Amino acid sequence: DAKTTQPPSMDCAEGRAANLPCNHSTISGNEYVYWYRQIHSQGPQYIIHGLKNNETNEMASLIITEDRKSSTLILPHATLRDTAVYYCIATSGTYKYIFGTGTRLKVLA
Amino acid sequence: EAQVTQNPRYLITVTGKKLTVTCSQNMNHEYMSWYRQDPGLGLRQIYYSMNVEVTDKGDVPEGYKVSRKEKRNFPLILESPSPNQTSLYFCASSFTLAGGGEQYFGPGTRLTVT
């Protein structure tokens, strides 16, 4: 599975879009990009995943660059409840998951 | 309600006293996995299971055992716990990871070994 790199922390104003970047320059063609978040010490929560097309669901949008070497998770209107650690994972579904240390997003009132 | 449950949620024990942390899911998922989380290290995978009687090591399997005798249960066994196994443990399940599939996580078990 490809290694991912994320900034350790970011701030975002409440109501604004939060754009969380992830670099996965060694990703291979069959590897999906997944995003999870963890609020305090709760179990991680799935947000979204994609292979090469951009994806959107009720929680967020995922933008994957054409060369697939990086992606951005977008929370369109961040709220205080979106304060969490966000993890980007690249995996081919070979059952091994590498979470990394993620990005700590703080949404400011 | 679809969920992954773990028991106990909190456990304080002493070095060398065998313990089991149970994990159960009610979603008929094939895939289950255990992770530990330590400050500054993120979540690290301990063991995973692709289906009943099929398990494999993750990144940090030393000191742990698992078994998968039934589809819904995936207990984590510490035969002789040591203080360096003090951690927050999460169990997760997924229908399948082949072709993409999200994991559902349990609430966590906070283990302290003295």
PDB file of C-alpha atoms in Angstrom:
ATOM      1  CA  ASP A   1       0.000   0.000   0.000  1.00  0.00           C
ATOM      2  CA  ALA A   2       1.164   3.521  -0.787  1.00  0.00           C
ATOM      3  CA  LYS A   3       2.493   5.765   1.947  1.00  0.00           C
ATOM      4  CA  THR A   4       0.443   8.906   2.513  1.00  0.00           C
ATOM      5  CA  THR A   5       1.605  12.277   3.790  1.00  0.00           C
ATOM      6  CA  GLN A   6      -0.662  14.786   5.508  1.00  0.00           C
ATOM      7  CA  PRO A   7      -0.013  18.062   7.301  1.00  0.00           C
ATOM      8  CA  PRO A   8      -0.077  17.500  11.069  1.00  0.00           C
ATOM      9  CA  SER A   9      -2.599  20.234  11.785  1.00  0.00           C
ATOM     10  CA  MET A  10      -4.920  22.798  10.201  1.00  0.00           C
ATOM     11  CA  ASP A  11      -7.387  25.407  11.359  1.00  0.00           C
ATOM     12  CA  CYS A  12     -10.612  26.383   9.641  1.00  0.00           C
ATOM     13  CA  ALA A  13     -13.223  29.019  10.430  1.00  0.00           C
ATOM     14  CA  GLU A  14     -16.687  27.749  11.184  1.00  0.00           C
ATOM     15  CA  GLY A  15     -18.934  27.886   8.127  1.00  0.00           C
ATOM     16  CA  ARG A  16     -16.033  27.944   5.700  1.00  0.00           C
ATOM     17  CA  ALA A  17     -14.855  25.049   3.566  1.00  0.00           C
ATOM     18  CA  ALA A  18     -12.127  22.888   5.064  1.00  0.00           C
ATOM     19  CA  ASN A  19      -9.710  21.541   2.468  1.00  0.00           C
ATOM     20  CA  LEU A  20      -7.503  18.749   3.772  1.00  0.00           C
ATOM     21  CA  PRO A  21      -4.667  17.660   1.470  1.00  0.00           C
ATOM     22  CA  CYS A  22      -3.071  14.248   1.184  1.00  0.00           C
ATOM     23  CA  ASN A  23      -0.052  13.222  -0.812  1.00  0.00           C
ATOM     24  CA  HIS A  24       0.169   9.647  -2.090  1.00  0.00           C
ATOM     25  CA  SER A  25       2.762   9.932  -4.825  1.00  0.00           C
ATOM     26  CA  THR A  26       3.534   6.197  -4.930  1.00  0.00           C
ATOM     27  CA  ILE A  27      -0.072   5.079  -5.305  1.00  0.00           C
ATOM     28  CA  SER A  28      -0.645   2.243  -7.736  1.00  0.00           C
ATOM     29  CA  GLY A  29      -3.470   1.823 -10.183  1.00  0.00           C
ATOM     30  CA  ASN A  30      -5.603  -0.471  -8.045  1.00  0.00           C
ATOM     31  CA  GLU A  31      -5.275   1.458  -4.793  1.00  0.00           C
ATOM     32  CA  TYR A  32      -8.240   3.353  -3.435  1.00  0.00           C
ATOM     33  CA  VAL A  33      -7.969   6.533  -1.384  1.00  0.00           C
ATOM     34  CA  TYR A  34      -9.972   6.413   1.839  1.00  0.00           C
ATOM     35  CA  TRP A  35     -10.691   9.125   4.372  1.00  0.00           C
ATOM     36  CA  TYR A  36     -11.660   8.526   7.983  1.00  0.00           C
ATOM     37  CA  ARG A  37     -11.926  10.839  10.934  1.00  0.00           C
ATOM     38  CA  GLN A  38     -11.592  10.333  14.659  1.00  0.00           C
ATOM     39  CA  ILE A  39     -13.267  12.618  17.157  1.00  0.00           C
ATOM     40  CA  HIS A  40     -11.440  12.605  20.497  1.00  0.00           C
ATOM     41  CA  SER A  41     -10.723   8.941  21.294  1.00  0.00           C
ATOM     42  CA  GLN A  42     -13.822   7.505  19.633  1.00  0.00           C
ATOM     43  CA  GLY A  43     -13.581   4.832  16.974  1.00  0.00           C
ATOM     44  CA  PRO A  44     -12.637   6.216  13.550  1.00  0.00           C
ATOM     45  CA  GLN A  45     -15.540   7.037  11.283  1.00  0.00           C
ATOM     46  CA  TYR A  46     -15.555   6.413   7.548  1.00  0.00           C
ATOM     47  CA  ILE A  47     -16.057   9.542   5.439  1.00  0.00           C
ATOM     48  CA  ILE A  48     -15.526   8.774   1.766  1.00  0.00           C
ATOM     49  CA  HIS A  49     -13.365   6.865  -0.677  1.00  0.00           C
ATOM     50  CA  GLY A  50     -12.488   6.945  -4.353  1.00  0.00           C
ATOM     51  CA  LEU A  51     -10.339   5.367  -7.033  1.00  0.00           C
ATOM     52  CA  LYS A  52      -9.808   8.023  -9.691  1.00  0.00           C
ATOM     53  CA  ASN A  53     -13.004   9.995 -10.110  1.00  0.00           C
ATOM     54  CA  ASN A  54     -14.058  12.740  -7.761  1.00  0.00           C
ATOM     55  CA  GLU A  55     -16.643  11.615  -5.247  1.00  0.00           C
ATOM     56  CA  THR A  56     -19.241  13.375  -3.149  1.00  0.00           C
ATOM     57  CA  ASN A  57     -21.527  12.208  -0.395  1.00  0.00           C
ATOM     58  CA  GLU A  58     -23.545  13.858   2.358  1.00  0.00           C
ATOM     59  CA  MET A  59     -20.456  14.406   4.470  1.00  0.00           C
ATOM     60  CA  ALA A  60     -17.752  15.538   2.096  1.00  0.00           C
ATOM     61  CA  SER A  61     -16.223  15.670  -1.355  1.00  0.00           C
ATOM     62  CA  LEU A  62     -13.068  13.922  -2.468  1.00  0.00           C
ATOM     63  CA  ILE A  63     -11.003  15.441  -5.249  1.00  0.00           C
ATOM     64  CA  ILE A  64      -8.305  13.192  -6.714  1.00  0.00           C
ATOM     65  CA  THR A  65      -5.754  14.705  -9.100  1.00  0.00           C
ATOM     66  CA  GLU A  66      -5.570  13.301 -12.584  1.00  0.00           C
ATOM     67  CA  ASP A  67      -2.221  11.627 -11.917  1.00  0.00           C
ATOM     68  CA  ARG A  68      -3.656  10.286  -8.620  1.00  0.00           C
ATOM     69  CA  LYS A  69      -0.590  11.402  -6.681  1.00  0.00           C
ATOM     70  CA  SER A  70      -2.597  13.567  -4.335  1.00  0.00           C
ATOM     71  CA  SER A  71      -6.119  14.190  -3.144  1.00  0.00           C
ATOM     72  CA  THR A  72      -8.121  16.719  -1.155  1.00  0.00           C
ATOM     73  CA  LEU A  73     -10.966  16.101   1.229  1.00  0.00           C
ATOM     74  CA  ILE A  74     -13.418  18.985   1.285  1.00  0.00           C
ATOM     75  CA  LEU A  75     -15.844  19.632   4.107  1.00  0.00           C
ATOM     76  CA  PRO A  76     -18.010  22.275   2.441  1.00  0.00           C
ATOM     77  CA  HIS A  77     -19.295  24.100   5.525  1.00  0.00           C
ATOM     78  CA  ALA A  78     -17.218  23.141   8.522  1.00  0.00           C
ATOM     79  CA  THR A  79     -18.864  23.147  11.938  1.00  0.00           C
ATOM     80  CA  LEU A  80     -17.380  22.857  15.405  1.00  0.00           C
ATOM     81  CA  ARG A  81     -18.393  19.187  15.377  1.00  0.00           C
ATOM     82  CA  ASP A  82     -15.992  18.590  12.492  1.00  0.00           C
ATOM     83  CA  THR A  83     -13.025  19.180  14.801  1.00  0.00           C
ATOM     84  CA  ALA A  84     -11.226  15.843  14.629  1.00  0.00           C
ATOM     85  CA  VAL A  85      -8.171  14.011  13.341  1.00  0.00           C
ATOM     86  CA  TYR A  86      -8.562  13.155   9.663  1.00  0.00           C
ATOM     87  CA  TYR A  87      -6.772  10.167   8.176  1.00  0.00           C
ATOM     88  CA  CYS A  88      -6.003   9.585   4.514  1.00  0.00           C
ATOM     89  CA  ILE A  89      -5.256   5.990   3.534  1.00  0.00           C
ATOM     90  CA  ALA A  90      -4.268   4.430   0.238  1.00  0.00           C
ATOM     91  CA  THR A  91      -5.031   0.746   0.033  1.00  0.00           C
ATOM     92  CA  SER A  92      -5.667  -1.863  -2.602  1.00  0.00           C
ATOM     93  CA  GLY A  93      -7.899  -3.767  -0.258  1.00  0.00           C
ATOM     94  CA  THR A  94      -5.268  -6.357   0.510  1.00  0.00           C
ATOM     95  CA  TYR A  95      -6.546  -6.339   4.080  1.00  0.00           C
ATOM     96  CA  LYS A  96      -3.622  -4.369   5.494  1.00  0.00           C
ATOM     97  CA  TYR A  97      -4.500  -0.846   6.508  1.00  0.00           C
ATOM     98  CA  ILE A  98      -1.934   1.842   7.353  1.00  0.00           C
ATOM     99  CA  PHE A  99      -3.499   4.826   9.070  1.00  0.00           C
ATOM    100  CA  GLY A 100      -0.580   7.159   9.710  1.00  0.00           C
ATOM    101  CA  THR A 101      -0.893  10.059  12.133  1.00  0.00           C
ATOM    102  CA  GLY A 102      -3.411  12.150  10.175  1.00  0.00           C
ATOM    103  CA  THR A 103      -4.271  15.869  10.188  1.00  0.00           C
ATOM    104  CA  ARG A 104      -5.677  17.441  13.314  1.00  0.00           C
ATOM    105  CA  LEU A 105      -8.387  19.836  12.092  1.00  0.00           C
ATOM    106  CA  LYS A 106      -9.561  22.490  14.450  1.00  0.00           C
ATOM    107  CA  VAL A 107     -12.700  24.391  13.482  1.00  0.00           C
ATOM    108  CA  LEU A 108     -12.712  27.838  15.042  1.00  0.00           C
ATOM    109  CA  ALA A 109     -15.865  29.689  16.125  1.00  0.00           C
TER     110      ALA A 109
ATOM    111  CA  GLU B   1     -28.731  -1.189  14.871  1.00  0.00           C
ATOM    112  CA  ALA B   2     -25.631  -2.120  12.869  1.00  0.00           C
ATOM    113  CA  GLN B   3     -22.650  -1.957  15.169  1.00  0.00           C
ATOM    114  CA  VAL B   4     -19.334  -3.277  16.382  1.00  0.00           C
ATOM    115  CA  THR B   5     -19.171  -3.877  20.118  1.00  0.00           C
ATOM    116  CA  GLN B   6     -16.135  -4.340  22.311  1.00  0.00           C
ATOM    117  CA  ASN B   7     -15.847  -5.529  25.882  1.00  0.00           C
ATOM    118  CA  PRO B   8     -14.617  -4.447  28.256  1.00  0.00           C
ATOM    119  CA  ARG B   9     -14.404  -0.731  27.498  1.00  0.00           C
ATOM    120  CA  TYR B  10     -11.870  -0.136  30.250  1.00  0.00           C
ATOM    121  CA  LEU B  11      -9.488  -2.616  31.842  1.00  0.00           C
ATOM    122  CA  ILE B  12      -6.676  -2.299  34.344  1.00  0.00           C
ATOM    123  CA  THR B  13      -4.623  -5.420  34.860  1.00  0.00           C
ATOM    124  CA  VAL B  14      -1.227  -6.572  36.032  1.00  0.00           C
ATOM    125  CA  THR B  15       1.735  -7.868  34.090  1.00  0.00           C
ATOM    126  CA  GLY B  16       1.413 -11.488  33.069  1.00  0.00           C
ATOM    127  CA  LYS B  17      -2.284 -11.991  33.769  1.00  0.00           C
ATOM    128  CA  LYS B  18      -3.923 -13.353  30.628  1.00  0.00           C
ATOM    129  CA  LEU B  19      -6.826 -11.355  29.272  1.00  0.00           C
ATOM    130  CA  THR B  20      -9.240 -11.351  26.362  1.00  0.00           C
ATOM    131  CA  VAL B  21     -10.908  -8.382  24.742  1.00  0.00           C
ATOM    132  CA  THR B  22     -14.016  -9.400  22.869  1.00  0.00           C
ATOM    133  CA  CYS B  23     -15.240  -7.933  19.593  1.00  0.00           C
ATOM    134  CA  SER B  24     -18.553  -8.684  17.952  1.00  0.00           C
ATOM    135  CA  GLN B  25     -20.301  -7.345  14.859  1.00  0.00           C
ATOM    136  CA  ASN B  26     -23.892  -7.840  13.753  1.00  0.00           C
ATOM    137  CA  MET B  27     -23.483  -6.929  10.075  1.00  0.00           C
ATOM    138  CA  ASN B  28     -22.411 -10.327   8.730  1.00  0.00           C
ATOM    139  CA  HIS B  29     -19.077  -8.822   7.724  1.00  0.00           C
ATOM    140  CA  GLU B  30     -16.354 -11.093   6.398  1.00  0.00           C
ATOM    141  CA  TYR B  31     -13.413  -8.893   7.351  1.00  0.00           C
ATOM    142  CA  MET B  32     -12.452  -7.966  10.907  1.00  0.00           C
ATOM    143  CA  SER B  33      -9.371  -6.288  12.287  1.00  0.00           C
ATOM    144  CA  TRP B  34      -7.717  -5.116  15.499  1.00  0.00           C
ATOM    145  CA  TYR B  35      -5.779  -1.869  15.925  1.00  0.00           C
ATOM    146  CA  ARG B  36      -3.954  -0.213  18.760  1.00  0.00           C
ATOM    147  CA  GLN B  37      -3.563   3.516  19.131  1.00  0.00           C
ATOM    148  CA  ASP B  38      -0.761   5.188  21.022  1.00  0.00           C
ATOM    149  CA  PRO B  39       0.005   8.901  21.348  1.00  0.00           C
ATOM    150  CA  GLY B  40       1.982  10.194  18.368  1.00  0.00           C
ATOM    151  CA  LEU B  41       1.817   6.864  16.529  1.00  0.00           C
ATOM    152  CA  GLY B  42      -1.681   6.850  15.096  1.00  0.00           C
ATOM    153  CA  LEU B  43      -3.544   3.581  14.623  1.00  0.00           C
ATOM    154  CA  ARG B  44      -1.485   0.490  13.963  1.00  0.00           C
ATOM    155  CA  GLN B  45      -2.943  -2.781  12.770  1.00  0.00           C
ATOM    156  CA  ILE B  46      -2.359  -5.807  15.014  1.00  0.00           C
ATOM    157  CA  TYR B  47      -4.163  -8.681  13.297  1.00  0.00           C
ATOM    158  CA  TYR B  48      -6.876  -9.062  10.731  1.00  0.00           C
ATOM    159  CA  SER B  49      -9.179 -11.812   9.543  1.00  0.00           C
ATOM    160  CA  MET B  50     -10.520 -12.233   6.033  1.00  0.00           C
ATOM    161  CA  ASN B  51     -13.125 -14.802   7.085  1.00  0.00           C
ATOM    162  CA  VAL B  52     -13.799 -17.584   9.573  1.00  0.00           C
ATOM    163  CA  GLU B  53     -10.601 -19.469  10.457  1.00  0.00           C
ATOM    164  CA  VAL B  54      -8.499 -17.135   8.278  1.00  0.00           C
ATOM    165  CA  THR B  55      -6.276 -14.650  10.104  1.00  0.00           C
ATOM    166  CA  ASP B  56      -3.036 -12.839   9.389  1.00  0.00           C
ATOM    167  CA  LYS B  57      -0.596 -10.495  11.070  1.00  0.00           C
ATOM    168  CA  GLY B  58      -0.733  -6.750  10.756  1.00  0.00           C
ATOM    169  CA  ASP B  59       2.133  -4.422  11.552  1.00  0.00           C
ATOM    170  CA  VAL B  60       2.406  -5.003  15.323  1.00  0.00           C
ATOM    171  CA  PRO B  61       1.327  -8.596  16.125  1.00  0.00           C
ATOM    172  CA  GLU B  62       3.923  -9.400  18.800  1.00  0.00           C
ATOM    173  CA  GLY B  63       2.380 -10.300  22.137  1.00  0.00           C
ATOM    174  CA  TYR B  64      -1.130 -10.811  20.750  1.00  0.00           C
ATOM    175  CA  LYS B  65      -3.223 -13.722  19.544  1.00  0.00           C
ATOM    176  CA  VAL B  66      -6.541 -13.804  17.761  1.00  0.00           C
ATOM    177  CA  SER B  67      -9.066 -16.389  16.685  1.00  0.00           C
ATOM    178  CA  ARG B  68     -12.026 -16.331  14.324  1.00  0.00           C
ATOM    179  CA  LYS B  69     -14.238 -19.319  15.016  1.00  0.00           C
ATOM    180  CA  GLU B  70     -17.464 -17.539  14.157  1.00  0.00           C
ATOM    181  CA  LYS B  71     -18.092 -14.833  11.603  1.00  0.00           C
ATOM    182  CA  ARG B  72     -19.394 -12.322  14.118  1.00  0.00           C
ATOM    183  CA  ASN B  73     -16.676 -12.604  16.790  1.00  0.00           C
ATOM    184  CA  PHE B  74     -12.984 -11.757  16.713  1.00  0.00           C
ATOM    185  CA  PRO B  75     -11.440 -11.790  20.206  1.00  0.00           C
ATOM    186  CA  LEU B  76      -8.018 -10.332  20.946  1.00  0.00           C
ATOM    187  CA  ILE B  77      -5.984 -12.363  23.424  1.00  0.00           C
ATOM    188  CA  LEU B  78      -3.034 -11.146  25.446  1.00  0.00           C
ATOM    189  CA  GLU B  79      -1.448 -14.282  26.910  1.00  0.00           C
ATOM    190  CA  SER B  80       1.043 -12.431  29.117  1.00  0.00           C
ATOM    191  CA  PRO B  81       0.363  -8.690  29.044  1.00  0.00           C
ATOM    192  CA  SER B  82       3.221  -6.273  29.583  1.00  0.00           C
ATOM    193  CA  PRO B  83       3.200  -2.531  30.335  1.00  0.00           C
ATOM    194  CA  ASN B  84       4.113  -1.706  26.707  1.00  0.00           C
ATOM    195  CA  GLN B  85       0.724  -3.094  25.707  1.00  0.00           C
ATOM    196  CA  THR B  86      -0.986  -0.296  27.576  1.00  0.00           C
ATOM    197  CA  SER B  87      -2.954   1.317  24.787  1.00  0.00           C
ATOM    198  CA  LEU B  88      -6.335   2.124  23.267  1.00  0.00           C
ATOM    199  CA  TYR B  89      -7.594  -0.794  21.199  1.00  0.00           C
ATOM    200  CA  PHE B  90     -10.107  -0.716  18.371  1.00  0.00           C
ATOM    201  CA  CYS B  91     -11.860  -3.510  16.579  1.00  0.00           C
ATOM    202  CA  ALA B  92     -13.237  -2.956  13.087  1.00  0.00           C
ATOM    203  CA  SER B  93     -15.222  -4.877  10.509  1.00  0.00           C
ATOM    204  CA  SER B  94     -16.011  -4.564   6.831  1.00  0.00           C
ATOM    205  CA  PHE B  95     -18.103  -6.481   4.354  1.00  0.00           C
ATOM    206  CA  THR B  96     -15.094  -6.758   2.125  1.00  0.00           C
ATOM    207  CA  LEU B  97     -12.085  -4.672   1.277  1.00  0.00           C
ATOM    208  CA  ALA B  98     -11.767  -6.080  -2.229  1.00  0.00           C
ATOM    209  CA  GLY B  99     -12.715  -3.342  -4.648  1.00  0.00           C
ATOM    210  CA  GLY B 100     -13.257  -0.872  -1.873  1.00  0.00           C
ATOM    211  CA  GLY B 101     -15.223  -1.108   1.339  1.00  0.00           C
ATOM    212  CA  GLU B 102     -15.429   1.004   4.446  1.00  0.00           C
ATOM    213  CA  GLN B 103     -14.561  -0.262   7.903  1.00  0.00           C
ATOM    214  CA  TYR B 104     -16.877   0.136  10.864  1.00  0.00           C
ATOM    215  CA  PHE B 105     -15.094   0.673  14.159  1.00  0.00           C
ATOM    216  CA  GLY B 106     -16.014  -0.258  17.684  1.00  0.00           C
ATOM    217  CA  PRO B 107     -15.947   2.253  20.551  1.00  0.00           C
ATOM    218  CA  GLY B 108     -12.524   1.212  21.802  1.00  0.00           C
ATOM    219  CA  THR B 109     -11.060  -0.551  24.819  1.00  0.00           C
ATOM    220  CA  ARG B 110      -8.653   1.335  27.008  1.00  0.00           C
ATOM    221  CA  LEU B 111      -6.184  -1.124  28.531  1.00  0.00           C
ATOM    222  CA  THR B 112      -3.710  -0.338  31.279  1.00  0.00           C
ATOM    223  CA  VAL B 113      -1.115  -2.941  32.262  1.00  0.00           C
ATOM    224  CA  THR B 114       0.765  -2.214  35.485  1.00  0.00           C
TER     225      THR B 114
END
